[in-house]
Short mmCIF file of C-alpha atoms in Angstrom, two decimals:
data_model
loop_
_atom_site.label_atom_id
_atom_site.label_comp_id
_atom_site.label_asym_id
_atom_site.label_seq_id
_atom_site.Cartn_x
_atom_site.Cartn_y
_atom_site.Cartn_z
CA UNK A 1 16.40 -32.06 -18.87
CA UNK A 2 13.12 -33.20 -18.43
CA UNK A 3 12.14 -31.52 -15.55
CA UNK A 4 13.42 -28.11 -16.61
CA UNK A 5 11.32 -28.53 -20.16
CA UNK A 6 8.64 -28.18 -17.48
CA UNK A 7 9.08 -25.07 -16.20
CA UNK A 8 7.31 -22.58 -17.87
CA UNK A 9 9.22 -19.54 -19.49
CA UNK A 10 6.81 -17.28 -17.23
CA UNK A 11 8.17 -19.14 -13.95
CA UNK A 12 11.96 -18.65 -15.15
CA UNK A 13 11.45 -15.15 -15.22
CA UNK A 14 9.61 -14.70 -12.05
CA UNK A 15 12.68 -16.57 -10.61
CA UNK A 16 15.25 -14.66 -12.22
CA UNK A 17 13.63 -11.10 -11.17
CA UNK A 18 13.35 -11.90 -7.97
CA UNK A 19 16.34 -13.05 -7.49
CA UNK A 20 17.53 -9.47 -9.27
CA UNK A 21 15.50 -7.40 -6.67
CA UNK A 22 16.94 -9.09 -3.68
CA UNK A 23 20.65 -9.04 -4.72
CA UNK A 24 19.92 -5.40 -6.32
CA UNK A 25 21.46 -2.51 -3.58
CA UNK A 26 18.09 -0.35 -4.25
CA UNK A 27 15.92 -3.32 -2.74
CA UNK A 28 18.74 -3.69 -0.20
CA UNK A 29 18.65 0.18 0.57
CA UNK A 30 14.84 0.30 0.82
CA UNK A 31 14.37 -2.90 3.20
CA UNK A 32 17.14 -1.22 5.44
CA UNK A 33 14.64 1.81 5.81
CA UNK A 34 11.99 0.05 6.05
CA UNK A 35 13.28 -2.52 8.83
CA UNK A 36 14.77 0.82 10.58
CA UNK A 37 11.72 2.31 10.64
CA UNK A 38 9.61 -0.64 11.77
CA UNK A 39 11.98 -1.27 14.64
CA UNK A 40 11.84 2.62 15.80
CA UNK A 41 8.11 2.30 15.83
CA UNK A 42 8.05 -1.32 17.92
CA UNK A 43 10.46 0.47 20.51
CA UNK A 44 8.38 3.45 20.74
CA UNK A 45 5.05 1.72 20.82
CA UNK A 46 6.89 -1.13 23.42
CA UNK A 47 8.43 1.63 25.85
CA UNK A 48 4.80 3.27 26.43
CA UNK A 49 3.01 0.08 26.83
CA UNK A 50 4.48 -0.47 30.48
CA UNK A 51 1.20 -1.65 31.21
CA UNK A 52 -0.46 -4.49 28.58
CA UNK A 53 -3.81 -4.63 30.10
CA UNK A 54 -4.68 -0.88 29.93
CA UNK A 55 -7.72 0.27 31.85
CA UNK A 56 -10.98 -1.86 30.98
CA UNK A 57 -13.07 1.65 30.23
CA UNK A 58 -10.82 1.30 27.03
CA UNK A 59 -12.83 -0.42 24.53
CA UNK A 60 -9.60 -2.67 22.87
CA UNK A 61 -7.66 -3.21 26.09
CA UNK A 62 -6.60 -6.42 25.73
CA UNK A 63 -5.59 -6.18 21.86
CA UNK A 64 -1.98 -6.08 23.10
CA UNK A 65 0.07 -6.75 19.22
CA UNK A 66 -2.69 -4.10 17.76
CA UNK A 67 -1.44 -1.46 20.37
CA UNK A 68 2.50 -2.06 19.17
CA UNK A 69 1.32 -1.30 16.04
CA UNK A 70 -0.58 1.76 16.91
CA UNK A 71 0.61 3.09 20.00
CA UNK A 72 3.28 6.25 19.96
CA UNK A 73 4.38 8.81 21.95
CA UNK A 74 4.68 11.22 19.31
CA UNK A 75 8.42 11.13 18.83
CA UNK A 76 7.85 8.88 16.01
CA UNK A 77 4.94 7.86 14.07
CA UNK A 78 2.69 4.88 14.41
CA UNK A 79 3.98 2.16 11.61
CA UNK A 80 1.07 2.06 9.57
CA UNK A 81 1.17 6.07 9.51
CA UNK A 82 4.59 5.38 8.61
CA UNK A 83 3.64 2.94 5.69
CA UNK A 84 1.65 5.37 3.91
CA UNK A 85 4.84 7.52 3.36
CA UNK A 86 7.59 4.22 3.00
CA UNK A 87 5.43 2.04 0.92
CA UNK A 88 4.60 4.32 -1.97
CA UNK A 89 8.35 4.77 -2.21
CA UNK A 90 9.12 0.92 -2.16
CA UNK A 91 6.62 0.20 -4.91
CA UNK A 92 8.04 3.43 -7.11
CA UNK A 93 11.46 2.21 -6.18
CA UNK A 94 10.89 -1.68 -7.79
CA UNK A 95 9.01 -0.69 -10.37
CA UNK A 96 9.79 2.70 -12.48
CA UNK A 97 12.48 1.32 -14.73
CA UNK A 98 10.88 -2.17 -15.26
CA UNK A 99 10.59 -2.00 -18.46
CA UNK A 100 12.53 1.11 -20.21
CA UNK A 101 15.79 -0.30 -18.75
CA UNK A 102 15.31 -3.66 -20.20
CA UNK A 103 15.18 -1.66 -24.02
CA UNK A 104 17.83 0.92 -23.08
CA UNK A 105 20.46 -2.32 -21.95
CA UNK A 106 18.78 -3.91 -25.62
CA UNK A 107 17.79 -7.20 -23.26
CA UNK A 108 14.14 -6.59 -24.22
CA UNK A 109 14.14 -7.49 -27.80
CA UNK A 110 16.51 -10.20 -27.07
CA UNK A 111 14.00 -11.69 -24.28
CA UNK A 112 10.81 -11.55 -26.62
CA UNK A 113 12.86 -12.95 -29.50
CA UNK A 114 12.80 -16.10 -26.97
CA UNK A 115 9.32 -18.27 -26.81
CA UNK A 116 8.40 -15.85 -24.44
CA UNK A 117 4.85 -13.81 -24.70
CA UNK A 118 4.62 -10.39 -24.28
CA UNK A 119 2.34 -10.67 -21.27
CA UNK A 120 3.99 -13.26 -19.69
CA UNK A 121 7.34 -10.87 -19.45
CA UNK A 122 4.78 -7.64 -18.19
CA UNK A 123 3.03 -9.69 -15.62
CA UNK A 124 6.46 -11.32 -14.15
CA UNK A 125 7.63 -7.94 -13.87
CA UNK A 126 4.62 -7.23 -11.29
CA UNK A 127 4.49 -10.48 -9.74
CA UNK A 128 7.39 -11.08 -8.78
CA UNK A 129 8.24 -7.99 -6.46
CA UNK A 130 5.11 -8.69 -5.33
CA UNK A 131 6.62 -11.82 -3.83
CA UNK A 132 9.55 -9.66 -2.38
CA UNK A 133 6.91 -7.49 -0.84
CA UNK A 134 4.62 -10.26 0.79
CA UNK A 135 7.61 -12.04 2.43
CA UNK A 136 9.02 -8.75 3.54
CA UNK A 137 5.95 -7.64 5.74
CA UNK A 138 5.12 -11.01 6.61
CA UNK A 139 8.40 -11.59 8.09
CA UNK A 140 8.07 -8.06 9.78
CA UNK A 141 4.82 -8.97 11.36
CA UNK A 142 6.02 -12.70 12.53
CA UNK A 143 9.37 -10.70 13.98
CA UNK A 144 7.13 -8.21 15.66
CA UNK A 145 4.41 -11.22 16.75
CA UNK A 146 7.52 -13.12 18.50
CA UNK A 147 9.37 -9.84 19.89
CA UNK A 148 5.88 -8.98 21.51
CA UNK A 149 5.83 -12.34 23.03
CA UNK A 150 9.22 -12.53 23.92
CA UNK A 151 9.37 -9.13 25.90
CA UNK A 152 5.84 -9.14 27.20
CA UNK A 153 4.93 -12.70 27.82
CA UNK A 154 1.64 -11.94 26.33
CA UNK A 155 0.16 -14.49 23.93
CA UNK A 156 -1.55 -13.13 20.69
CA UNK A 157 -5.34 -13.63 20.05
CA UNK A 158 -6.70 -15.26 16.71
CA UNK A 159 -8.39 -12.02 16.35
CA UNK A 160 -5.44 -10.21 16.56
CA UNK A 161 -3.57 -12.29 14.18
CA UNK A 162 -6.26 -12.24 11.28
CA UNK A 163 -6.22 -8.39 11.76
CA UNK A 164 -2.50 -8.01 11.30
CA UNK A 165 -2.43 -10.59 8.66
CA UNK A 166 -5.30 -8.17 6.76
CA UNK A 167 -3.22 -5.32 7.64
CA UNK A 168 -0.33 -7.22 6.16
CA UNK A 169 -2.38 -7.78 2.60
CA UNK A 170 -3.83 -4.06 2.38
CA UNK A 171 -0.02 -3.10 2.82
CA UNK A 172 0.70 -5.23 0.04
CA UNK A 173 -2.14 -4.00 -2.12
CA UNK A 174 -0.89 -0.74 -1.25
CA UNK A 175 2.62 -0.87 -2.42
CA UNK A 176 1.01 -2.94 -5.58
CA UNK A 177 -0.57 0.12 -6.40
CA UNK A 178 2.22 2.29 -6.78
CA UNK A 179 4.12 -0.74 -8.74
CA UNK A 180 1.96 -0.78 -10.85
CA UNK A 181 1.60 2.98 -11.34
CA UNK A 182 5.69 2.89 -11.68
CA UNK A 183 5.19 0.14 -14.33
CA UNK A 184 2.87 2.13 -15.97
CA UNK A 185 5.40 5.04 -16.40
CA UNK A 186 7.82 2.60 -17.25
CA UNK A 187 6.62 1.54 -20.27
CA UNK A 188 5.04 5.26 -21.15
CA UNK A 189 8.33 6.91 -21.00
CA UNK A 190 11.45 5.68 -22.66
CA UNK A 191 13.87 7.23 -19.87
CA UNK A 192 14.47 5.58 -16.56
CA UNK A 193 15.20 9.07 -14.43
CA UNK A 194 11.81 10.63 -16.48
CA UNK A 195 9.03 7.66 -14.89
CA UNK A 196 10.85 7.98 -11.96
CA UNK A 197 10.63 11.50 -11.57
CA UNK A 198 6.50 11.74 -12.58
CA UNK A 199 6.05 8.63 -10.31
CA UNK A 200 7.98 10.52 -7.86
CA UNK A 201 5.80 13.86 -8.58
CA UNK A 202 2.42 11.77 -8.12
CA UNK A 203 3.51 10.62 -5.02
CA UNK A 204 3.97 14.12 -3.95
CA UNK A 205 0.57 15.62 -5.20
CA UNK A 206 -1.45 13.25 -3.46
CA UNK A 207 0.64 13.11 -0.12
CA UNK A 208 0.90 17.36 -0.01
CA UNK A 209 -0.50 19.11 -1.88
CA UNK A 210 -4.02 17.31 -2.98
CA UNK A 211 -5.38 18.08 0.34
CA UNK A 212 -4.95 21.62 -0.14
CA UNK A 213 -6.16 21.42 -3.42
CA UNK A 214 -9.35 19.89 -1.72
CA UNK A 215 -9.70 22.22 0.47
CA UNK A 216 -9.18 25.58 -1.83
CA UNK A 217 -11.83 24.12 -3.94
CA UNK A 218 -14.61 23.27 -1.91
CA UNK A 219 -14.23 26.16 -0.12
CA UNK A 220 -14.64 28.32 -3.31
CA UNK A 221 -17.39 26.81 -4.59
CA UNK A 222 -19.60 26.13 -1.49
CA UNK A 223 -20.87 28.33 1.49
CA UNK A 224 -18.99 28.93 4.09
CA UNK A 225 -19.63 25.98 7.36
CA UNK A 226 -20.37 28.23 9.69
CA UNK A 227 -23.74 29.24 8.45
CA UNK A 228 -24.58 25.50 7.70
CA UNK A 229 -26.71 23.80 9.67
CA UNK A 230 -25.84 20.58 11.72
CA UNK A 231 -27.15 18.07 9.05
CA UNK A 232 -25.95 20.26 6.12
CA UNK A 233 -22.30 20.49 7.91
CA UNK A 234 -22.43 16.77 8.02
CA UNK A 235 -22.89 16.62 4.37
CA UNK A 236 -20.30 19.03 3.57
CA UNK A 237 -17.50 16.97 5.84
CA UNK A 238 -18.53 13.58 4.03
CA UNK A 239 -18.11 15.91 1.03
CA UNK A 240 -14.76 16.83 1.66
CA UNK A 241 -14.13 13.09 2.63
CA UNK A 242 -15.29 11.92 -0.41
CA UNK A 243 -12.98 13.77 -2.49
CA UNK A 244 -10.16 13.07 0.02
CA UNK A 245 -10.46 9.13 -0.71
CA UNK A 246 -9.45 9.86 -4.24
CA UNK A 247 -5.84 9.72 -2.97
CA UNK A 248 -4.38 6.32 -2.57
CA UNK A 249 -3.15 7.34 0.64
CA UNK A 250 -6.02 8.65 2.44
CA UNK A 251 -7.61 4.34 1.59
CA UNK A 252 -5.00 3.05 2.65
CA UNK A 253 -4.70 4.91 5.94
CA UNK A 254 -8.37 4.57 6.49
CA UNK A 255 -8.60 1.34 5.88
CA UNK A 256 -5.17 0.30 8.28
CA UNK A 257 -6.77 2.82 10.76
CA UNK A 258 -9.93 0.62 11.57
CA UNK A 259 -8.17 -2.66 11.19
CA UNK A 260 -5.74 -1.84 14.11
CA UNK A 261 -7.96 0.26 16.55
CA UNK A 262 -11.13 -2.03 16.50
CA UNK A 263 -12.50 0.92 18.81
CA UNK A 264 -13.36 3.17 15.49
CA UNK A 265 -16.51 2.29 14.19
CA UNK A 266 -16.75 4.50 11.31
CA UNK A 267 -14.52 6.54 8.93
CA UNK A 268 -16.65 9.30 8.66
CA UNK A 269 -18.48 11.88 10.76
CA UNK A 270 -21.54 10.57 12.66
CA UNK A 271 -25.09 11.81 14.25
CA UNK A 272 -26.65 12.06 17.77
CA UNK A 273 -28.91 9.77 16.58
CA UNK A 274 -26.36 7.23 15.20
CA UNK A 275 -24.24 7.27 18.63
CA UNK A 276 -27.15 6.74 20.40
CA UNK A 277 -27.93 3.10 21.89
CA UNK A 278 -23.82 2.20 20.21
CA UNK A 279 -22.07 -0.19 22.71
CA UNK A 280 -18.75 1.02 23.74
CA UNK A 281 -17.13 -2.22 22.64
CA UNK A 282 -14.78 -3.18 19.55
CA UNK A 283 -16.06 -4.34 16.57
CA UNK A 284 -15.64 -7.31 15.18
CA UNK A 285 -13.18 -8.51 12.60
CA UNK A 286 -15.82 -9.14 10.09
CA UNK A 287 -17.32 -5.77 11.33
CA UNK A 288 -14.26 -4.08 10.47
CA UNK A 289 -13.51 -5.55 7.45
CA UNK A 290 -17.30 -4.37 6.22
CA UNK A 291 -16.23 -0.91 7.14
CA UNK A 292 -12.78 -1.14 5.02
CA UNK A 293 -13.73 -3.14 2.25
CA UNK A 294 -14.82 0.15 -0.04
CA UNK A 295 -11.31 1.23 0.94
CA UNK A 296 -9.73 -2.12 0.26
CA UNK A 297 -12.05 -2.19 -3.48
CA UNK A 298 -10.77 0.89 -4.44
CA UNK A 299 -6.90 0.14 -3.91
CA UNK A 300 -7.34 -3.03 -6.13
CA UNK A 301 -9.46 -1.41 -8.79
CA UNK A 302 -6.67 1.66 -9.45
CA UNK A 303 -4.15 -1.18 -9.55
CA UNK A 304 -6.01 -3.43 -12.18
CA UNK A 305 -6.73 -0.17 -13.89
CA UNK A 306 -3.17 0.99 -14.23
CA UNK A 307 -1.58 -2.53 -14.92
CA UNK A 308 -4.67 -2.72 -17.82
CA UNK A 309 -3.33 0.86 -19.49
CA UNK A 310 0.54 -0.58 -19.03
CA UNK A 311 -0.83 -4.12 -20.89
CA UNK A 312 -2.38 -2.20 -23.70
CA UNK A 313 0.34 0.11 -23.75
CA UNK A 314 3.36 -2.70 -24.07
CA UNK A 315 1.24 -4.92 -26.39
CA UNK A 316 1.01 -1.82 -28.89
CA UNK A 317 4.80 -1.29 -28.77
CA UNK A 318 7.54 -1.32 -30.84
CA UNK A 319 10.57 -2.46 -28.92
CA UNK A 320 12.35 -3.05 -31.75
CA UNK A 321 13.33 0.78 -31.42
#
């Protein structure tokens, strides 16, 4: 008895919903894609790299676990490509009945009529498939990590396994994001299928149709490229960029793009006179991580920002209702 007057209510509920997400058939459908489609893209990537130390004019050639996670044939996309689409989905899928479920089923009020804060029960609800999440990938990238060695015989490089293990954490922050954006909803909307749905329908604007919108609008409101010149088309690309990294997407996929291909050196559109005297040779890790860390900033900010709205939001509420 004395040890369990210990544990703090917070901890029991961590516990209990993470024990609900990995029993729960929607976690169990979602890691089944997920594991699918990370096993696809490790075949595809394994099949075409017949030959692990690729030709030494190639910048990364002996990066061989970066290359499995980047390398495709075109039949399927690269992983991290593939994460962009899967992981929005994964954190919508935890998260966008979080809360309204808990007052439809009338466990809410029963839970805060406990010694149990109001906070306490909001953040367990994002930390703890958080937890899911981070053993998830982590187990996918030691299983990929020991099916790498085991087929190819190739040991991994420290550099190699601080860049996956980044790559793991801005996958994480990722799929926070869109937990926390499905939390969000969650405690706007009374309804389960309605946060799921606008969750659903922001996931969709920013993966199809934002681009476009992008597009349409620069294009409408400034002159036409072609009679730019070369340092005014520059600025009208980084433009377009700019606007671009508004989507959670487009950061995460720039980010994951220099972390695995250590070849890119920037994320944008460069000059003559920035190429000139650049060594064809990877950057570093600390090099890359400079280059991503705007990227990296930015998913972490919009996920603070929509977990603050959600805090305000529950703390205001009457769940009585």
């Amino acid at each position: 008895m004395t040890h369990r007057q210990q544990i703090s209510p917070f901890a029991v509920i961590v516990r209990k919903e993470i024990g609900d997400h990995v029993r729960s058939w929607r976690f169990i459908v979602l890691l089944v894609l997920i594991v699918l489609t990370f096993l696809g893209s490790m075949y595809v990537s394994l099949t075409n790299l017949t030959n692990p130390a690729a030709s030494p004019a190639v910048p990364d050639n002996g990066l061989l676990y970066l290359k499995i996670l980047t390398t495709t044939d075109g039949s399927l996309p690269s992983f991290h490509i593939f994460m962009s689409f899967l992981g929005a989905i994964l954190g919508i899928g935890l998260g966008f009945d979080a809360v309204n479920s808990e007052q439809q089923n009338g466990t809410l009020i029963r839970l805060l009529a406990q010694p149990i804060y109001r906070d306490n029960f909001l953040l367990a609800k994002f930390i703890s498939p958080l937890i899911v999440i981070s053993a998830l990938f982590l187990s996918l990238g030691l299983l990929m990590i020991g099916g790498g060695m085991v087929i190819t015989g190739v040991s991994i490089e420290m550099v190699e396994v601080l860049r996956i293990l980044t790559f793991i954490i801005l996958t994480v922050l990722y799929v926070g994001f869109w937990l926390s954006l499905s939390i969000l909803l969650s405690v706007k909307f009374k309804q389960a299928t309605t946060s799921a749905l606008t969750a659903i329908g922001i996931w969709l604007f920013f993966t199809i149709f934002y681009k476009i919108v992008v597009n349409m609008v620069v294009k409408a409101f400034l002159p036409d490229p072609a009679f730019l010149s070369q340092t005014d088309i520059l600025d009208y690309n980084n433009l377009i960029l700019g606007f671009l990294r508004f989507s959670p997407g487009q950061l995460y996929t720039d980010a994951t793009t220099v972390l695995l291909m250590p070849a890119i050196r920037s994320l944008g559109p460069l000059t003559m006179e920035q190429m000139a005297g650049a060594i064809p040779a990877p950057l570093s890790f600390r090099e890359s991580v400079l280059i991503v860390w705007p990227q990296m900033t930015g998913l972490i900010a919009a996920t603070v920002m929509c977990f603050a709205i959600s805090y305000y939001w529950f703390m205001r509420r009457e769940v009585r209702s």
